[in-house]
Structures are given as C-alpha cells and as structure tokens.
CSV table of C-alpha atoms in Angstrom, one decimal:
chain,number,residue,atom,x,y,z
A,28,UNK,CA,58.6,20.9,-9.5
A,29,UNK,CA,57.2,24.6,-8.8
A,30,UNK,CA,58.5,25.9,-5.5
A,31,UNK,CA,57.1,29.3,-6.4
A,32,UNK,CA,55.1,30.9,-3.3
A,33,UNK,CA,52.2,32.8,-5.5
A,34,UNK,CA,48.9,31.4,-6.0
A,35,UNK,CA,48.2,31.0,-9.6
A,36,UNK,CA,44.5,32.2,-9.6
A,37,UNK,CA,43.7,29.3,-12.3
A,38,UNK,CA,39.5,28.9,-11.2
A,39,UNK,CA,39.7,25.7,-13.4
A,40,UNK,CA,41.5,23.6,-10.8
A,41,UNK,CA,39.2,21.8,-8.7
A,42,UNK,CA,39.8,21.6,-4.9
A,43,UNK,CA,40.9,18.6,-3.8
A,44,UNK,CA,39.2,18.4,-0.3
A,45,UNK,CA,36.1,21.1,0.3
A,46,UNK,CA,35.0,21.8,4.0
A,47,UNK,CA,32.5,24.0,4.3
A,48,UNK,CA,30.6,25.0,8.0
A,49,UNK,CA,27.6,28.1,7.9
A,50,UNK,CA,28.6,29.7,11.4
A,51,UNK,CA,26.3,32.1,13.5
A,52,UNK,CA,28.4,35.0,13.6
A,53,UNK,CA,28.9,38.2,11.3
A,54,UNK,CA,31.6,37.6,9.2
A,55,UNK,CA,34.1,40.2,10.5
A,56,UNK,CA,33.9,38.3,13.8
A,57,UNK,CA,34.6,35.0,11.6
A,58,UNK,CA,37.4,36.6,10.4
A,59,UNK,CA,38.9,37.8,13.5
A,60,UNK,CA,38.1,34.2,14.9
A,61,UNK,CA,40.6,33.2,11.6
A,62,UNK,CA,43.3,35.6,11.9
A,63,UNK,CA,43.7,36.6,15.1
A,64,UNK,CA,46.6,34.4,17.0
A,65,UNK,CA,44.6,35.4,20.4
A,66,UNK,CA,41.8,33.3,19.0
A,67,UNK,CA,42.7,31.0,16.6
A,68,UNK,CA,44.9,29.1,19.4
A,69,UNK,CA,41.5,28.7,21.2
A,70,UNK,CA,40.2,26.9,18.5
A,71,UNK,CA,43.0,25.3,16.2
A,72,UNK,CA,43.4,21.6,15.7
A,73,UNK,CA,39.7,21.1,17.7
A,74,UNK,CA,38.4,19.4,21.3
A,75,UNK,CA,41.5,18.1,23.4
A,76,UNK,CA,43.6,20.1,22.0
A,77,UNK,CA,45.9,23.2,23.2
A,78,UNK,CA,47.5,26.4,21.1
A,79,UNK,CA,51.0,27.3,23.7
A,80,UNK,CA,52.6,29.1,20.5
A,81,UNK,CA,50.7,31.2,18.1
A,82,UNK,CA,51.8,33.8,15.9
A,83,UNK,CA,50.7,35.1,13.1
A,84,UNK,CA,52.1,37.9,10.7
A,85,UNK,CA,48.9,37.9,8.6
A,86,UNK,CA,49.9,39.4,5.4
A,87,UNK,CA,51.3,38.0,2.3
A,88,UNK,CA,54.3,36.2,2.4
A,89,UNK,CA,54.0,36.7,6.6
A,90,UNK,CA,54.7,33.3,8.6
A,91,UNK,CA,52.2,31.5,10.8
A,92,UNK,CA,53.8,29.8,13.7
A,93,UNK,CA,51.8,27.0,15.7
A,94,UNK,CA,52.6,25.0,18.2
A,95,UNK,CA,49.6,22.7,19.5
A,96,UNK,CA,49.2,20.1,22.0
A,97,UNK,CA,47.4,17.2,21.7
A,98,UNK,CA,45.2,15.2,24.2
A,99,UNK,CA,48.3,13.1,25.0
A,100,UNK,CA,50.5,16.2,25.7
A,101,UNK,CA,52.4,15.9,22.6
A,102,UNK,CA,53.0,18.7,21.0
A,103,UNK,CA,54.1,19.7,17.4
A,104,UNK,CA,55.0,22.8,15.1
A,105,UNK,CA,53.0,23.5,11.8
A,106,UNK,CA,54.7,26.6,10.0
A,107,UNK,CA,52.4,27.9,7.3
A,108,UNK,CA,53.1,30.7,5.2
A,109,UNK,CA,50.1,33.5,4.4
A,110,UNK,CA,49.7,33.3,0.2
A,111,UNK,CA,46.9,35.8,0.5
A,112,UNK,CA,45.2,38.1,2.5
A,113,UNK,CA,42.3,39.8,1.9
A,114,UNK,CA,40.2,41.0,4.4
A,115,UNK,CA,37.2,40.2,4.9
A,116,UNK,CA,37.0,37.8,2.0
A,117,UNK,CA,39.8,35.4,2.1
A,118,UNK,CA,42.9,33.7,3.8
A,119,UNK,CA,45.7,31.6,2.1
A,120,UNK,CA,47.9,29.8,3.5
A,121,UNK,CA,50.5,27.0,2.9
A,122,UNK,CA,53.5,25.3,4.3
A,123,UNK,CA,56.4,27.1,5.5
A,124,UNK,CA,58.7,24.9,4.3
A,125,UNK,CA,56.6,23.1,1.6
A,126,UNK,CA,58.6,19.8,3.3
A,127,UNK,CA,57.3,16.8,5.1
A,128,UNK,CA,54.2,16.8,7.0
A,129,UNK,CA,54.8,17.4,10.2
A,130,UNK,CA,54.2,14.6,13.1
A,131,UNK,CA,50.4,14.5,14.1
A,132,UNK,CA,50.2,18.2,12.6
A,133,UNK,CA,47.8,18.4,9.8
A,134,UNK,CA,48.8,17.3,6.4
A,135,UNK,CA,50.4,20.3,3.7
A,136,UNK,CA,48.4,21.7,1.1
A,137,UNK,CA,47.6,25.3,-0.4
A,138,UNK,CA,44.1,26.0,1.7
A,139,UNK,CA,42.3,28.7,1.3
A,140,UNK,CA,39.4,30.1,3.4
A,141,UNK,CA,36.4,32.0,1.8
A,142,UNK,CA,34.2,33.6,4.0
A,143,UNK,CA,30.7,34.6,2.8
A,144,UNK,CA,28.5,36.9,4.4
A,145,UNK,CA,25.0,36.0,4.7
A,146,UNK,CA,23.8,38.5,7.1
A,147,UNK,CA,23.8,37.8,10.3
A,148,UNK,CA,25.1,34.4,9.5
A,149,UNK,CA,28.8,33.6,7.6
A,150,UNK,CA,29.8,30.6,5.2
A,151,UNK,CA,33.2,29.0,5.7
A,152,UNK,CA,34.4,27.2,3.1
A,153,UNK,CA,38.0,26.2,2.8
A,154,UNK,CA,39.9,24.3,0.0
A,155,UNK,CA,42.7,22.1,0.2
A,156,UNK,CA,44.8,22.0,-3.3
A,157,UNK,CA,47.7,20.6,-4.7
A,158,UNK,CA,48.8,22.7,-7.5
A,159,UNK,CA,51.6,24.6,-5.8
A,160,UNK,CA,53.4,21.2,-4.8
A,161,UNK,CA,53.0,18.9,-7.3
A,162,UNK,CA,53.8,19.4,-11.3
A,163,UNK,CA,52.0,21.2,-12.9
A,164,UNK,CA,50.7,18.8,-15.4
A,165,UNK,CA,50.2,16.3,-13.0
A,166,UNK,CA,47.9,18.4,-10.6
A,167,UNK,CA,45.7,20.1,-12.9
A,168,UNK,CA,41.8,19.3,-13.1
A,169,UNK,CA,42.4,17.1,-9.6
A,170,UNK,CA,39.1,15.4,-9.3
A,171,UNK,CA,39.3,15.4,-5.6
A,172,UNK,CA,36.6,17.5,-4.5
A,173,UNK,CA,34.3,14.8,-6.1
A,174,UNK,CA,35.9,11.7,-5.4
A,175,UNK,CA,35.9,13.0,-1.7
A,176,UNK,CA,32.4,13.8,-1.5
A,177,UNK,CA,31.0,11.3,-3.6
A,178,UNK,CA,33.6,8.8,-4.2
A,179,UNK,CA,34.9,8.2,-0.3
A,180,UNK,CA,32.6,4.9,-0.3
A,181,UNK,CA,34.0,4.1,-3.3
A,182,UNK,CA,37.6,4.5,-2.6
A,183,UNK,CA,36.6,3.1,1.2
A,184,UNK,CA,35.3,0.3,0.0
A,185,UNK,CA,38.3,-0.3,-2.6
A,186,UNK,CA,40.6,-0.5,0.3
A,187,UNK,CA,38.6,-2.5,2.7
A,188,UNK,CA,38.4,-5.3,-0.4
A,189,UNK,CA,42.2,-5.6,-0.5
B,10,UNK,CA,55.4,10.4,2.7
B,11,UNK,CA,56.6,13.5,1.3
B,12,UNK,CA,54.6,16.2,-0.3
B,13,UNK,CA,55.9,15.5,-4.1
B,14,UNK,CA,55.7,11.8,-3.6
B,15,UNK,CA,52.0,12.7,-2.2
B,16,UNK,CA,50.9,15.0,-4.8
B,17,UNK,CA,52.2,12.4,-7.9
B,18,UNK,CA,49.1,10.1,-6.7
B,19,UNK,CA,46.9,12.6,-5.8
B,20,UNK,CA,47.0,13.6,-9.3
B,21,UNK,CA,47.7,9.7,-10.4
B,22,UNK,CA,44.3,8.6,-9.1
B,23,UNK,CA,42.5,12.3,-10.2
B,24,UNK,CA,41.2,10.6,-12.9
B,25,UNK,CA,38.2,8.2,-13.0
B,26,UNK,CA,39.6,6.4,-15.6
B,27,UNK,CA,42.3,5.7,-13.3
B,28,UNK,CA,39.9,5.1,-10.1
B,29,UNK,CA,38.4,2.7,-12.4
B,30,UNK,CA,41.4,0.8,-13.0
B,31,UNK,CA,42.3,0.5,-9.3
B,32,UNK,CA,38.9,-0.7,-8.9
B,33,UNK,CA,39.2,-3.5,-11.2
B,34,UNK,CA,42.8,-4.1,-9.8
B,35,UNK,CA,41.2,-4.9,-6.2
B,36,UNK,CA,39.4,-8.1,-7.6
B,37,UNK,CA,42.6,-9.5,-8.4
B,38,UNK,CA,45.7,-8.8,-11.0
B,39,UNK,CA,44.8,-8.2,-14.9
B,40,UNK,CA,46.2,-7.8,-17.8
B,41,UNK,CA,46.1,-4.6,-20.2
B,42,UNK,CA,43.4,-6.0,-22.6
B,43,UNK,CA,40.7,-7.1,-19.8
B,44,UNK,CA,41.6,-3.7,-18.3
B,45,UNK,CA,40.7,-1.6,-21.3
B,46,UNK,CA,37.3,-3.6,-22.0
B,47,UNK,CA,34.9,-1.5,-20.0
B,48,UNK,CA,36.3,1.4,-21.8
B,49,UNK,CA,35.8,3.0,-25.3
B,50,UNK,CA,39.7,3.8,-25.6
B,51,UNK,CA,42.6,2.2,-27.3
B,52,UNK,CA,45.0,-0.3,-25.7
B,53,UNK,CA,47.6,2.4,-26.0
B,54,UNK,CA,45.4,4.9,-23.5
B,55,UNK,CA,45.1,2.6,-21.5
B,56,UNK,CA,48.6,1.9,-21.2
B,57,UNK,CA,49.0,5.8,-20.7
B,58,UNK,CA,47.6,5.5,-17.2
B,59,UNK,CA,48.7,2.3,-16.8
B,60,UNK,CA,52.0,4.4,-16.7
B,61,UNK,CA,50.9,7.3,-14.8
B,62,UNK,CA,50.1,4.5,-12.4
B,63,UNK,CA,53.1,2.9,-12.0
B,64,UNK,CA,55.5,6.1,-11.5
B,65,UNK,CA,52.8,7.0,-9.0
B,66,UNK,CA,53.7,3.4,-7.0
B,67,UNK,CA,49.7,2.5,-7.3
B,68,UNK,CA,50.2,-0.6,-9.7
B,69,UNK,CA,53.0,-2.7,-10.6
B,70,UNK,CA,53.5,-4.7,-13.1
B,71,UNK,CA,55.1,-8.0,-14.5
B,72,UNK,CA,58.6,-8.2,-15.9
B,73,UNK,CA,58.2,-10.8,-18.8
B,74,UNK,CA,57.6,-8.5,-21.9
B,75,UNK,CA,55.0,-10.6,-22.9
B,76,UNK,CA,52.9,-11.3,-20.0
B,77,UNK,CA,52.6,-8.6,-17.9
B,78,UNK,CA,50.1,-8.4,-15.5
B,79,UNK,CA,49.0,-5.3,-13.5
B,80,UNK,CA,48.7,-5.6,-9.7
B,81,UNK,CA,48.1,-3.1,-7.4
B,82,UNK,CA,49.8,-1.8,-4.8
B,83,UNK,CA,47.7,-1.5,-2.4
B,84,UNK,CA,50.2,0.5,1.0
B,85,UNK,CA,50.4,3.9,-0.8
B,86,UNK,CA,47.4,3.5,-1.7
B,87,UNK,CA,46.4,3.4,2.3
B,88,UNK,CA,48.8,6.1,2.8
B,89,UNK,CA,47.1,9.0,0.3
B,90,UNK,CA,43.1,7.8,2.0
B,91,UNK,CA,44.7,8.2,5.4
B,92,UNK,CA,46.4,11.1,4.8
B,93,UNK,CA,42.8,12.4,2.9
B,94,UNK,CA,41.4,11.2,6.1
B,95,UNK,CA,43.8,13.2,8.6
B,96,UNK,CA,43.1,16.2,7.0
B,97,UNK,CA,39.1,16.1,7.2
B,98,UNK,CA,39.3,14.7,10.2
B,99,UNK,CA,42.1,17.5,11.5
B,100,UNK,CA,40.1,20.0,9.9
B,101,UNK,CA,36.6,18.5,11.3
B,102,UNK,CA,37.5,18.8,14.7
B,103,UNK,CA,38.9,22.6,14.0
B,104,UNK,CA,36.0,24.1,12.5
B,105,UNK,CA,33.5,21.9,15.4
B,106,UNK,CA,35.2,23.9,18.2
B,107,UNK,CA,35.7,27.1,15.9
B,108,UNK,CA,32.0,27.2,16.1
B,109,UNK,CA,31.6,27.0,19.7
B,110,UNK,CA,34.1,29.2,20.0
B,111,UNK,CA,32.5,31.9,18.3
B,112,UNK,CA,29.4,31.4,20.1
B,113,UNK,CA,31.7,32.4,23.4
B,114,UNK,CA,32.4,35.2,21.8
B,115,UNK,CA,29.0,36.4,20.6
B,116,UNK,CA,27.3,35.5,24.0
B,117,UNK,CA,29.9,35.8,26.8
B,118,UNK,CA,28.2,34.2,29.6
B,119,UNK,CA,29.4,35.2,33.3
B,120,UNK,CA,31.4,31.8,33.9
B,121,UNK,CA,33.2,31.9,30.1
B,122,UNK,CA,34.2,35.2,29.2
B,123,UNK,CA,35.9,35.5,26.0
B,124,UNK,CA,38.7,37.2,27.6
B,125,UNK,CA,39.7,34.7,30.3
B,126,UNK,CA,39.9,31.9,27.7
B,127,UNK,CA,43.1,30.4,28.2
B,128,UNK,CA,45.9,30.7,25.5
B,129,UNK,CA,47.3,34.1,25.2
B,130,UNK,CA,49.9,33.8,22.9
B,131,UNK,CA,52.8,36.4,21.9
B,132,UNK,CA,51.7,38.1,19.0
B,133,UNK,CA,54.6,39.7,17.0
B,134,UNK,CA,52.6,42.3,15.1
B,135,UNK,CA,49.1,43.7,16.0
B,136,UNK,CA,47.1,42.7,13.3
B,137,UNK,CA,46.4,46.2,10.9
C-alpha cells in the first residue's frame, strides 16, 4: 500500500468523481472563499449545516481541522491534510489520517480544486482520486469519472435489479 | 468500509470489462464460458477479472472445481454506489451554498453583511 503524502502528478489517471460549478466571482475571491477558515466554515458541508471548528494551516503538508454540525446537531471531525497549495490555481487535500471515513463526514479521497479564471466569472472543478490509497496497480486508469457521469444509470439500474 | 478495502473495488469495477460482468451477474449466476461470450477475449482473461473480482468481494464463486458458477455479491457492491453517492451528494450541497455564499460577499446587502455571518472560527495562522 502507498502511504506516501505527495501527489504523484501522473495526468494519465482519470478522476474518479468530477464536480464542476462556474461561480460569479473573480477567482481570487473564489479562492479566499476555499482557503480561508473564516469562510469556508460558512459554507462547508452545504444548507443545514454548521462549521464550530475550522482551521486551516494552508500550506503543504499543513492540517485542516473541521468540525461540522449537521441539521440533527450531530457533529463530526474531518481532518484533511493540504498536498498542494498553489495560489490562485489549486488546492489539494486529503485525509489526515488516510483511515476510516469518518461518521456522516464526507468520504476520503485525494481532491483537488482547480480554479479557472474566466474573467469576471471562475470555474470550480474538483477531483476526487484514489491513487494515493489504493495500490498502485490497482488504481491506475480508474474509469470513474466516466462511469459516474455516464455510467450512474447504469450502475443505478444494476443495483436496483438485484 | 475502510479506505484500502474501498479503493480495491473502486479499481475492481474501473474497468468496463468488469462493469460488464457485474451486469450480466445481476440477471442471475453464470458460469465463465457464458461470461466470456459477448467478449472477443480468451477464457483465461476472463478469468483474470473474474479474479480481480473476487479479491475485491464483488463476485463469488462455487467451490466444486468443476462447476463453478459466478454470483455476485451484491452488499459491497451497495456500499462503493452509496459511498460514490455521499460524496456527490456531500460535495453537491457544499459547492450550492458556496455559491450563495460568495454572492454575500460580492453584494453585501444591509441585513447580511459578510462580516456578521456567523462562524468565526480560531484560525492558527493568518493565511500569507
């Protein structure tokens, strides 16, 4: 298993989930939206939900504590680790501990955020991949990007048929 | 379900040829011949992800040597589309409200100020 903490910059693999959102701001606001705890706790985990802990050391190898609440007032830690920082460009991030998922928290992967300036107007899109968890072998050319996209009704329908 | 155990059938079902097989496998069990027929590959690449399959706890298979039929496993299969599914969903919801959010702070109106959004975490280092 690779436990290392570096990004291996391979452009071959293919992102396993791709979210991608064309926002109304410059992208330097974007960015500060992204890596500023003061914001991203206003914003993190969506409607319903609260940010009581956020810090974020936002340089490589610096640690990304969260605690959120959800509607229900449960609350739970995600602990990310920043991979790579490069301003205004690009955020990496990753599990702290590279462990289990944590309760209700969203699930661990290696996401990175690309921001693309189009003016007045910025493109988020942010990656989910495997490659630093899984074997190496195993992980490369993940078709999940596609099968996500364009296979979800497939794969939807596969498991409603069982 | 662990990341490792996650990320052997993330990469198990990577592969179409693979998706294919589960596909078939949800009709009902089969056996490696009637598996490989819709493909133009050899009985013995077939078994290849047959195998990748198995480790990955997608499919199991028979014990008799002889007849061994392939039947699919269809929890951890639930497990990787809900976990897929939390994370869209998780992220969905984020990026929905990150929008809004930046709005807010384009055009602060009198009643929502930017700066009397609630949340003021500690912040151990002032970002450079």
């Amino acid at each position: 298993m690779t436990t290392t903490t570096t990004l291996d910059a391979d452009s071959t693999e293919e992102a396993v989930i791709v979210l991608t959102r064309t926002y109304d701001a410059p992208r330097l606001l974007v960015w500060e939206a992204l890596t500023n705890p003061r914001h991203v706790g206003n914003w993190y985990g969506g409607e319903g939900f609260t940010s009581p802990v956020c810090e974020m050391d936002v340089r490589p190898d610096g640690l990304w504590h969260h605690v959120m609440r959800g509607p229900n007032g449960m609350e739970f830690t995600v602990d990310s680790v920043f991979l790579e920082v490069v301003k205004p460009d690009r955020l990496v991030w990753t599990a702290a501990n590279r462990g289990e998922r944590p309760q209700g928290g969203p699930p661990t992967a290696v996401t990175t955020v690309t921001l693309t300036d189009l003016g007045d107007k910025t493109l988020w899109t942010m990656e989910a991949r495997f490659d630093s968890l899984a074997d190496r072998d195993l992980s490369v050319r993940m078709g999940f990007g596609h099968m996500v996209s364009q296979g979800a009704e497939r794969l939807a329908a596969l498991l409603q048929s069982l | 379900m662990d990341s490792d155990r996650l990320s052997t059938m993330l990469s198990a079902l990577a592969d179409p040829t693979r998706r294919g097989i589960l596909a078939q496998l949800a009709q009902g069990d089969a056996m490696v011949g009637e598996l490989a027929a819709p493909y133009d590959m050899s009985l013995a690449a077939v078994s290849k992800h047959l195998k990748v399959l198995q480790s990955a706890g997608l499919i199991s298979r028979g014990r008799e040597a002889q007849w061994r039929p392939c039947h699919l496993e269809a929890e951890p299969l639930a497990d990787v589309w809900s976990w897929l599914s939390d994370y869209r969903r998780f992220w969905d919801r984020s990026l929905d409200r990150l929008g809004a959010y930046l709005e807010t702070l384009r055009r602060p109106t009198p009643k929502r100020p930017a700066a009397d959004l609630p949340s003021k975490p500690t912040q151990p280092r002032e970002k450079p």
